[in-house]
Coordinates of C-alpha atoms and ligand atoms in Angstrom, one line a residue:
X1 CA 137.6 56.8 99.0
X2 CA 133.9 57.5 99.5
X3 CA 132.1 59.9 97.3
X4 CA 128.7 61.6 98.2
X5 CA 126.1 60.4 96.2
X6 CA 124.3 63.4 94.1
X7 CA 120.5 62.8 93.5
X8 CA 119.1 65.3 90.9
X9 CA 115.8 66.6 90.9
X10 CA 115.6 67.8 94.4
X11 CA 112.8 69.7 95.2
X12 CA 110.0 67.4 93.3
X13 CA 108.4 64.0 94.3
X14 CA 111.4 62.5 92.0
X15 CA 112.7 59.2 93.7
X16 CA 116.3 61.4 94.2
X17 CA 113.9 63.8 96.4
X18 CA 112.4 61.0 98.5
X19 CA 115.6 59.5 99.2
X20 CA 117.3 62.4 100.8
X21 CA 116.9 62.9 104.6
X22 CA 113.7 64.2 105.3
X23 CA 115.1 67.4 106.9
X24 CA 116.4 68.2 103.7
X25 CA 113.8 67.9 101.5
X26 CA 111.6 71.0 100.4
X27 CA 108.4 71.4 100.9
X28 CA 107.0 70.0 97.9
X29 CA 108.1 67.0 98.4
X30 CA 106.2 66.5 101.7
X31 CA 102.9 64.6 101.5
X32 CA 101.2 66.8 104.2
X33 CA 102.2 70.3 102.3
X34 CA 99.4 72.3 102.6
X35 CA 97.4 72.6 99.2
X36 CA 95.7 76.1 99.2
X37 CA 94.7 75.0 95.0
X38 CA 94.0 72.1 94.1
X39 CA 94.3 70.6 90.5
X40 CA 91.1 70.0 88.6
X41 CA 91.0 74.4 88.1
X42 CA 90.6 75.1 83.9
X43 CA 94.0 77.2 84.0
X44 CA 95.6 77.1 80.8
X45 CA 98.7 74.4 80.5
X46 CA 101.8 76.7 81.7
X47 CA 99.6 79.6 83.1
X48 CA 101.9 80.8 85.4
X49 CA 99.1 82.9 87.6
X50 CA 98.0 79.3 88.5
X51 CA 101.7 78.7 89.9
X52 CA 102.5 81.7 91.6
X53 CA 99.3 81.7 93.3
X54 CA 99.5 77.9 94.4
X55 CA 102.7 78.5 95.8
X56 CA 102.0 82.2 97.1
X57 CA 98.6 80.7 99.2
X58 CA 99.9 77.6 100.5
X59 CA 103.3 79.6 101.9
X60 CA 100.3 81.7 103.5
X61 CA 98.6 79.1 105.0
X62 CA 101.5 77.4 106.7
X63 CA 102.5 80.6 108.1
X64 CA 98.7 81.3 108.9
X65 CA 99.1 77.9 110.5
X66 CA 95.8 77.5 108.0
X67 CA 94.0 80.1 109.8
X68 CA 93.2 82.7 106.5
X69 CA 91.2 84.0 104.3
X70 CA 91.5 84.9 100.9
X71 CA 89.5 87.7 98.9
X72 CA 90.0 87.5 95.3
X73 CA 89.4 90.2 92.6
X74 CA 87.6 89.2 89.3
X75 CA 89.9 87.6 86.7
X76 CA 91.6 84.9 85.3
X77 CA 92.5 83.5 88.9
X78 CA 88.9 83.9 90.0
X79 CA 87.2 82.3 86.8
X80 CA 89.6 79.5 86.3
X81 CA 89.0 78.2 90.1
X82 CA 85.6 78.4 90.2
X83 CA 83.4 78.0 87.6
X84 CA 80.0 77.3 89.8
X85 CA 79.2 75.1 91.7
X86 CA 83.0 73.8 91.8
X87 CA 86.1 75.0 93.9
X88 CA 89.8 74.0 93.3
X89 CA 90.3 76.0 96.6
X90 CA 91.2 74.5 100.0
X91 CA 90.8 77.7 101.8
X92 CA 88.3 80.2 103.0
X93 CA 87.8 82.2 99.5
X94 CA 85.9 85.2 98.7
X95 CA 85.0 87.1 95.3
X96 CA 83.0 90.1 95.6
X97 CA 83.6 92.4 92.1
X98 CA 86.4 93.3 90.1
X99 CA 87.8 96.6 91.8
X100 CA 87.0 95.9 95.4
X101 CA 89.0 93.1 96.5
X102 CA 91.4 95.5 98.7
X103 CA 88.3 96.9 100.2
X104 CA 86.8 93.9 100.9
X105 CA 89.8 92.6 102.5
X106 CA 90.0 95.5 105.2
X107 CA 86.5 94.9 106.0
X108 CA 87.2 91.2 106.5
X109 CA 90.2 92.1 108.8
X110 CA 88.1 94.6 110.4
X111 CA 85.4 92.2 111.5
X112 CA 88.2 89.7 112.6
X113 CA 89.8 92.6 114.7
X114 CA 86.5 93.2 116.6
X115 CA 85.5 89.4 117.1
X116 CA 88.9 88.9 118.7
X117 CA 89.7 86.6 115.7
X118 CA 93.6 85.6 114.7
X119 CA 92.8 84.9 111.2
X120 CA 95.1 86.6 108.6
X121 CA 93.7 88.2 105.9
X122 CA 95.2 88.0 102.1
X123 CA 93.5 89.8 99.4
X124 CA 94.6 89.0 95.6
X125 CA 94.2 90.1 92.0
X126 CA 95.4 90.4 89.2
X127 CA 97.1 93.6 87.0
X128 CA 94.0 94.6 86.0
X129 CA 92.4 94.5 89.2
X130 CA 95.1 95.6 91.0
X131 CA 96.8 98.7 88.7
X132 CA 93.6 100.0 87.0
X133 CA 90.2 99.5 88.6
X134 CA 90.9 98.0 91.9
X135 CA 93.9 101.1 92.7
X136 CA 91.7 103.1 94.9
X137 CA 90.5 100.7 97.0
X138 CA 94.2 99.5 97.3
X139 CA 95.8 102.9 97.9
X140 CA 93.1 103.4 101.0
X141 CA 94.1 100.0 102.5
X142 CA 97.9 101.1 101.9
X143 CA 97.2 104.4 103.4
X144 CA 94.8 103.2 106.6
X145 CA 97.7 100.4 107.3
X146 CA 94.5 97.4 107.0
X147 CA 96.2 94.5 108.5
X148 CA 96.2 92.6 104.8
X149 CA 98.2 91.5 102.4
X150 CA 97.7 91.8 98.7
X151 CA 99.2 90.2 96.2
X152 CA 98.8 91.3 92.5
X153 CA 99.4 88.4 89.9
X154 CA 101.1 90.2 86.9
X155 CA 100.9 88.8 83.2
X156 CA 100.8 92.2 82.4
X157 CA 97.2 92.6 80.3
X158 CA 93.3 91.8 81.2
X159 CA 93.9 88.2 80.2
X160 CA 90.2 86.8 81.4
X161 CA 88.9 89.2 79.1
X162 CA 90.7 88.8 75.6
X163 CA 93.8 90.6 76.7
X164 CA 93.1 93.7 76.8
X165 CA 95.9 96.7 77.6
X166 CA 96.2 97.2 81.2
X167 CA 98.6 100.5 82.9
X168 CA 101.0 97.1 83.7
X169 CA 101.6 96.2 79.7
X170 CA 105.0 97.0 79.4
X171 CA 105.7 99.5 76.3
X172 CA 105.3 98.6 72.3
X173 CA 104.0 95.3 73.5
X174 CA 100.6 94.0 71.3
X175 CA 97.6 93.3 72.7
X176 CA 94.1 93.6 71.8
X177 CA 93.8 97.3 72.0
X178 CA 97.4 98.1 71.4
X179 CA 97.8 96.5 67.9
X180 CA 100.7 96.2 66.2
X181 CA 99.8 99.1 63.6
X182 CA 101.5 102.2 62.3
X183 CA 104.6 103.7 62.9
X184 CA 104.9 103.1 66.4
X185 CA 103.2 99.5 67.0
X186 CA 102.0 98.1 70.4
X187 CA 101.4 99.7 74.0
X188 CA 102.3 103.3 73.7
X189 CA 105.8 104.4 75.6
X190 CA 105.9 106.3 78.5
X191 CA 102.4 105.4 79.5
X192 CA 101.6 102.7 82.6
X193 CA 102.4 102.5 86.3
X194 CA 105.2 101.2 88.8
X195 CA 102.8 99.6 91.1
X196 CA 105.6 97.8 93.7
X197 CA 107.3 102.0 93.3
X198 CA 103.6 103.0 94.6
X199 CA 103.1 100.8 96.9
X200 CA 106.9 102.0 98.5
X201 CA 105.7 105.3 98.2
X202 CA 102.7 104.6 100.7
X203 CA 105.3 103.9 103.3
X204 CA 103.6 100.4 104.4
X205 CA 105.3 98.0 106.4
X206 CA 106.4 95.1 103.5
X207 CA 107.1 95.6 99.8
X208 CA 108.1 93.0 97.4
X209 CA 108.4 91.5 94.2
X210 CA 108.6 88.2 93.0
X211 CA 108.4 85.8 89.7
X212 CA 107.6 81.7 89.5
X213 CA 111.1 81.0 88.3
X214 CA 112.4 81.1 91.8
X215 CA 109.7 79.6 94.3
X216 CA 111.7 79.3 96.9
X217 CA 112.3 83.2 96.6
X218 CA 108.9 83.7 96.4
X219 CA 107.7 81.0 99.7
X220 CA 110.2 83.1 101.6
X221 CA 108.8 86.9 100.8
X222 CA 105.6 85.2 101.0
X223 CA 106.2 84.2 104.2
X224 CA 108.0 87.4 105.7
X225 CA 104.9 89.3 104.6
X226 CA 103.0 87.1 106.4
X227 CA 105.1 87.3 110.2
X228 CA 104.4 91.1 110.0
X229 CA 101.0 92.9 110.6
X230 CA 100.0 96.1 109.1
X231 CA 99.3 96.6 104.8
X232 CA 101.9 94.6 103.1
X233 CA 102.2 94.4 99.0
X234 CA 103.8 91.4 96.4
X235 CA 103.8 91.5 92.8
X236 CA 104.7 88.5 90.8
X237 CA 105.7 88.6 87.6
X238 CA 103.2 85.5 86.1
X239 CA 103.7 84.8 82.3
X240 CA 100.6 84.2 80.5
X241 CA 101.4 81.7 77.8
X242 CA 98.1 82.6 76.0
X243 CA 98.7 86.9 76.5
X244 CA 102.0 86.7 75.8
X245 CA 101.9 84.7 73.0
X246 CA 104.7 82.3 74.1
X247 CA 105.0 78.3 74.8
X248 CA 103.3 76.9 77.4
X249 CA 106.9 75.3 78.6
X250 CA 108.0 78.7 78.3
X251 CA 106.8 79.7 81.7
X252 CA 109.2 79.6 83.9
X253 CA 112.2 80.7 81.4
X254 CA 110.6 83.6 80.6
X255 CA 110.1 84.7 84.0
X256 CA 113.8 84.1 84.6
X257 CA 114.7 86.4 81.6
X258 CA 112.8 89.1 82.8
X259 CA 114.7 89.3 86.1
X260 CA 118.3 88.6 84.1
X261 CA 117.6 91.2 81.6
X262 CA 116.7 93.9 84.3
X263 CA 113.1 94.5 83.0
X264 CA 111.8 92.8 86.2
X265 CA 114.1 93.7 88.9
X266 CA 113.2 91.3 92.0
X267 CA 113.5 93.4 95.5
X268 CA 111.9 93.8 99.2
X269 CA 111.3 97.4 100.5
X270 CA 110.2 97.9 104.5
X271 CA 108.5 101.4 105.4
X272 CA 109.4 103.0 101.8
X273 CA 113.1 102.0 102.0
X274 CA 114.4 99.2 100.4
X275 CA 116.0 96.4 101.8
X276 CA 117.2 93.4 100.0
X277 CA 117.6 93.2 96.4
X278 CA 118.4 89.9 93.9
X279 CA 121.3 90.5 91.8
X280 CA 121.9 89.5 88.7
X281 CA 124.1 86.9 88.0
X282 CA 123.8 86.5 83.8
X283 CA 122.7 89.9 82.7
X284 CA 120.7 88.9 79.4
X285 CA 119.9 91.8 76.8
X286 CA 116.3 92.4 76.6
X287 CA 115.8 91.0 72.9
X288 CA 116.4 87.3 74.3
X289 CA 113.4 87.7 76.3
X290 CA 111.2 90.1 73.9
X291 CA 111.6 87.5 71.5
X292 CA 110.3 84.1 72.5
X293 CA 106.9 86.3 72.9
X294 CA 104.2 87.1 69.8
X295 CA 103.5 90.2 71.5
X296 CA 106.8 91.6 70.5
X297 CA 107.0 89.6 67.1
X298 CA 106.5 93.1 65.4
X299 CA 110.0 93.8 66.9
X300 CA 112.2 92.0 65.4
X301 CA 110.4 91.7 61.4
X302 CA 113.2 92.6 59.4
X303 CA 113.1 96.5 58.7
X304 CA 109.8 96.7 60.9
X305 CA 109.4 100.9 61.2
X306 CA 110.7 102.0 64.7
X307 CA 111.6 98.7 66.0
X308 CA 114.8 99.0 66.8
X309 CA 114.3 102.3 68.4
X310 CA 111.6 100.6 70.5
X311 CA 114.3 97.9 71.7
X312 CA 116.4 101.0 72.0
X313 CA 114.2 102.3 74.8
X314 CA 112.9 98.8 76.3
X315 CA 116.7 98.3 76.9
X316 CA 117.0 101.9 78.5
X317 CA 114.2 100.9 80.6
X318 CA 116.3 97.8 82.0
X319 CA 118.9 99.6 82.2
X320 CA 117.4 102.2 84.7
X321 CA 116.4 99.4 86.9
X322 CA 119.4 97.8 87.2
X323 CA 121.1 101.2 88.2
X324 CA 118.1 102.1 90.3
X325 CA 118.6 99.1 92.2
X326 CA 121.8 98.7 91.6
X327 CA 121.5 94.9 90.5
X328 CA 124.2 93.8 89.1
X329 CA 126.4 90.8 91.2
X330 CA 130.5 91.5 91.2
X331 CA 130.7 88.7 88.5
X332 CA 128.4 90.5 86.1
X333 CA 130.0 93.7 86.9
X334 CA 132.8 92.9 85.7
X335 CA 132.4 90.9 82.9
Ligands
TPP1 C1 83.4 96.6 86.7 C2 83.9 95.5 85.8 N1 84.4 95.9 84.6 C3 84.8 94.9 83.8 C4 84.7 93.6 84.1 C5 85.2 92.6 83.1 N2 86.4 91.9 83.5 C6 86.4 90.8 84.2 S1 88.0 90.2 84.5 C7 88.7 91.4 83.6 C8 90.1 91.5 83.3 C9 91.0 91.1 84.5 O1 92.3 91.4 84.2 P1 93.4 91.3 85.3 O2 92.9 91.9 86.6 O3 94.7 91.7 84.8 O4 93.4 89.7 85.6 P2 93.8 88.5 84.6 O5 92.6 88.0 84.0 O6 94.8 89.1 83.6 O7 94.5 87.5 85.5 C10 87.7 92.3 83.1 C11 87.9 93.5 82.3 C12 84.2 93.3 85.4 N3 84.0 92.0 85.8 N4 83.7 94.2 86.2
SF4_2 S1 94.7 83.3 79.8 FE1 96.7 83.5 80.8 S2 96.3 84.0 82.9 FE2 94.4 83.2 82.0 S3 94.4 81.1 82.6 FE3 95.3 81.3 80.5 S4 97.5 81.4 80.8 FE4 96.5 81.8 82.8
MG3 MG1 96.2 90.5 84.0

């Protein structure tokens, strides 16, 4: 009796990978993958806006067939890839300011347009940029149709400065202007913004959101954004290790618990309507992801004033997405 071999660690430049047929091997284990970031950037260790954009940009340049250009906003993505004179970037890259990288982008497609040029235009940023200063700019790219694609890198605070609040810090969560104080600690409740909800609500073409615990999820959105024309929107849920106040090996877990816990539901949306959504498979409450962070260490202090009431609500909140989008798989239904 023959029995298929099993090699583990698929996926990476493992020996197992490198012995499987070459048709079945992903992408990363190609030699000639594209490499949109290069290392040698001053990322922290487990930054996970580093990740998601690596993987975000080079599934845009294959689909681009290399042919793109990429407008950044000002933030931890900009600063950490290129302190001057260096680059870790491999393709055509341009910051202008903080709040403008939308703008910039339709004016870069616009000139393309009226050379007669194919090249696709992605513009990026991250909460910050994208929620707060950078929302008007966005909102008139959303609402002219620019042919661009933006992609907002969430870790849910103005990292590059100190971590400051941003209208993407989720609720009672501490940051540098938000300090755990007082009877109600942290980011005030019932404040912020749904940007992927807004972004829907302009009616564009593509809509999605994404984290870096599945990259294969987010290769794939990345690249149906990229086959259609028009203003297209992702927003990926990127841990900061240093924000967040959790382990830099943390990363990738803690982008997972967010989706299981239904805090960070994972769906596309075409022309306002959605169309594809990720269930859950092992619905998680939200405590077993508040708590691997510092930010939420206020929470769980034993007779802390209005923390469980706070987890009350932060589990109300999940709970709303998972019946919005109605996530959870017949397993987990039923369980
Ligand atoms: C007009 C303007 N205001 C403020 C700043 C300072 N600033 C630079 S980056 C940044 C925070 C960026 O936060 P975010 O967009 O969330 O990106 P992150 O660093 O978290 O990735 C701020 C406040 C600036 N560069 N320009
Ligand atoms: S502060 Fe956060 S977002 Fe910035 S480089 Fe470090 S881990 Fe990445
Ligand atoms: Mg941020």
């Amino acid at each position: 009796m023959t029995q298929t071999v099993k090699f583990y660690q698929t996926g990476t430049l493992t020996v197992g990978n490198r012995l499987l047929d070459s048709d079945k091997r992903t992408v990363q284990a190609s030699r000639n993958r594209s490499n949109a970031l290069t290392c040698g950037h001053r990322a922290c260790q487990g930054c996970g806006e580093a990740l998601g954009a690596r993987y975000a940009i080079d599934a845009a340049m294959r689909a681009a067939n290399r042919d793109l250009v990429c407008v950044n906003a000002t933030g931890c993505l900009e600063v950490f890839t290129t302190p001057y004179p260096e680059t870790s970037w491999q393709v055509a890259w341009l910051h202008s300011l903080f709040g403008n990288a939308a703008a910039v982008a339709s004016g870069v497609a616009a000139a393309m347009r009226v050379k007669g040029k194919a090249t696709r235009v992605i513009a990026q940023g991250g909460d910050g940029g994208t929620t707060d200063i950078g929302f008007g700019c966005l909102s008139g790219m959303f609402e002219r149709n620019d042919d661009v694609l933006y992609i907002c890198y969430d870790n849910e605070a103005y990292m590059n400065t100190g971590v400051q609040r941003s209208s993407a810090t989720p609720p009672a969560a501490r940051t540098a202007t938000t300090p755990a104080v007082g009877a109600a600690p942290g980011n005030v409740f019932g404040t912020g913004k749904n940007l992927p909800r807004i972004a829907m609500a302009h009616g564009i073409p593509y809509v999605a959101t994404a984290t870096v615990a599945d990259l294969h999820d987010l290769e794939a959105k990345v690249t149906r954004a990229m086959g259609l024309h028009g203003a297209r929107y992702i927003h990926i849920l990127v841990p900061c290790p240093l924000g967040w106040g959790a382990a830099s090996h943390d990363t990738i877990r803690l982008s997972r618990l967010a989706v299981e816990s239904g805090l960070f539901p994972l769906f596309e949306a075409e022309h306002g309507e959605v169309t594809a959504t990720t269930p859950i498979r092992r619905r998680v409450p939200v405590a077993e992801y508040l708590k691997p962070q510092k930010r939420f260490a206020h929470l769980f202090r034993p007779d802390a004033p209005g923390a469980q009431e706070a987890l009350d609500r932060l589990q109300a909140m999940a709970d709303a997405n998972i019946r919005r989008f109605n996530l959870l798989s017949a397993e987990e239904a039923v369980r």
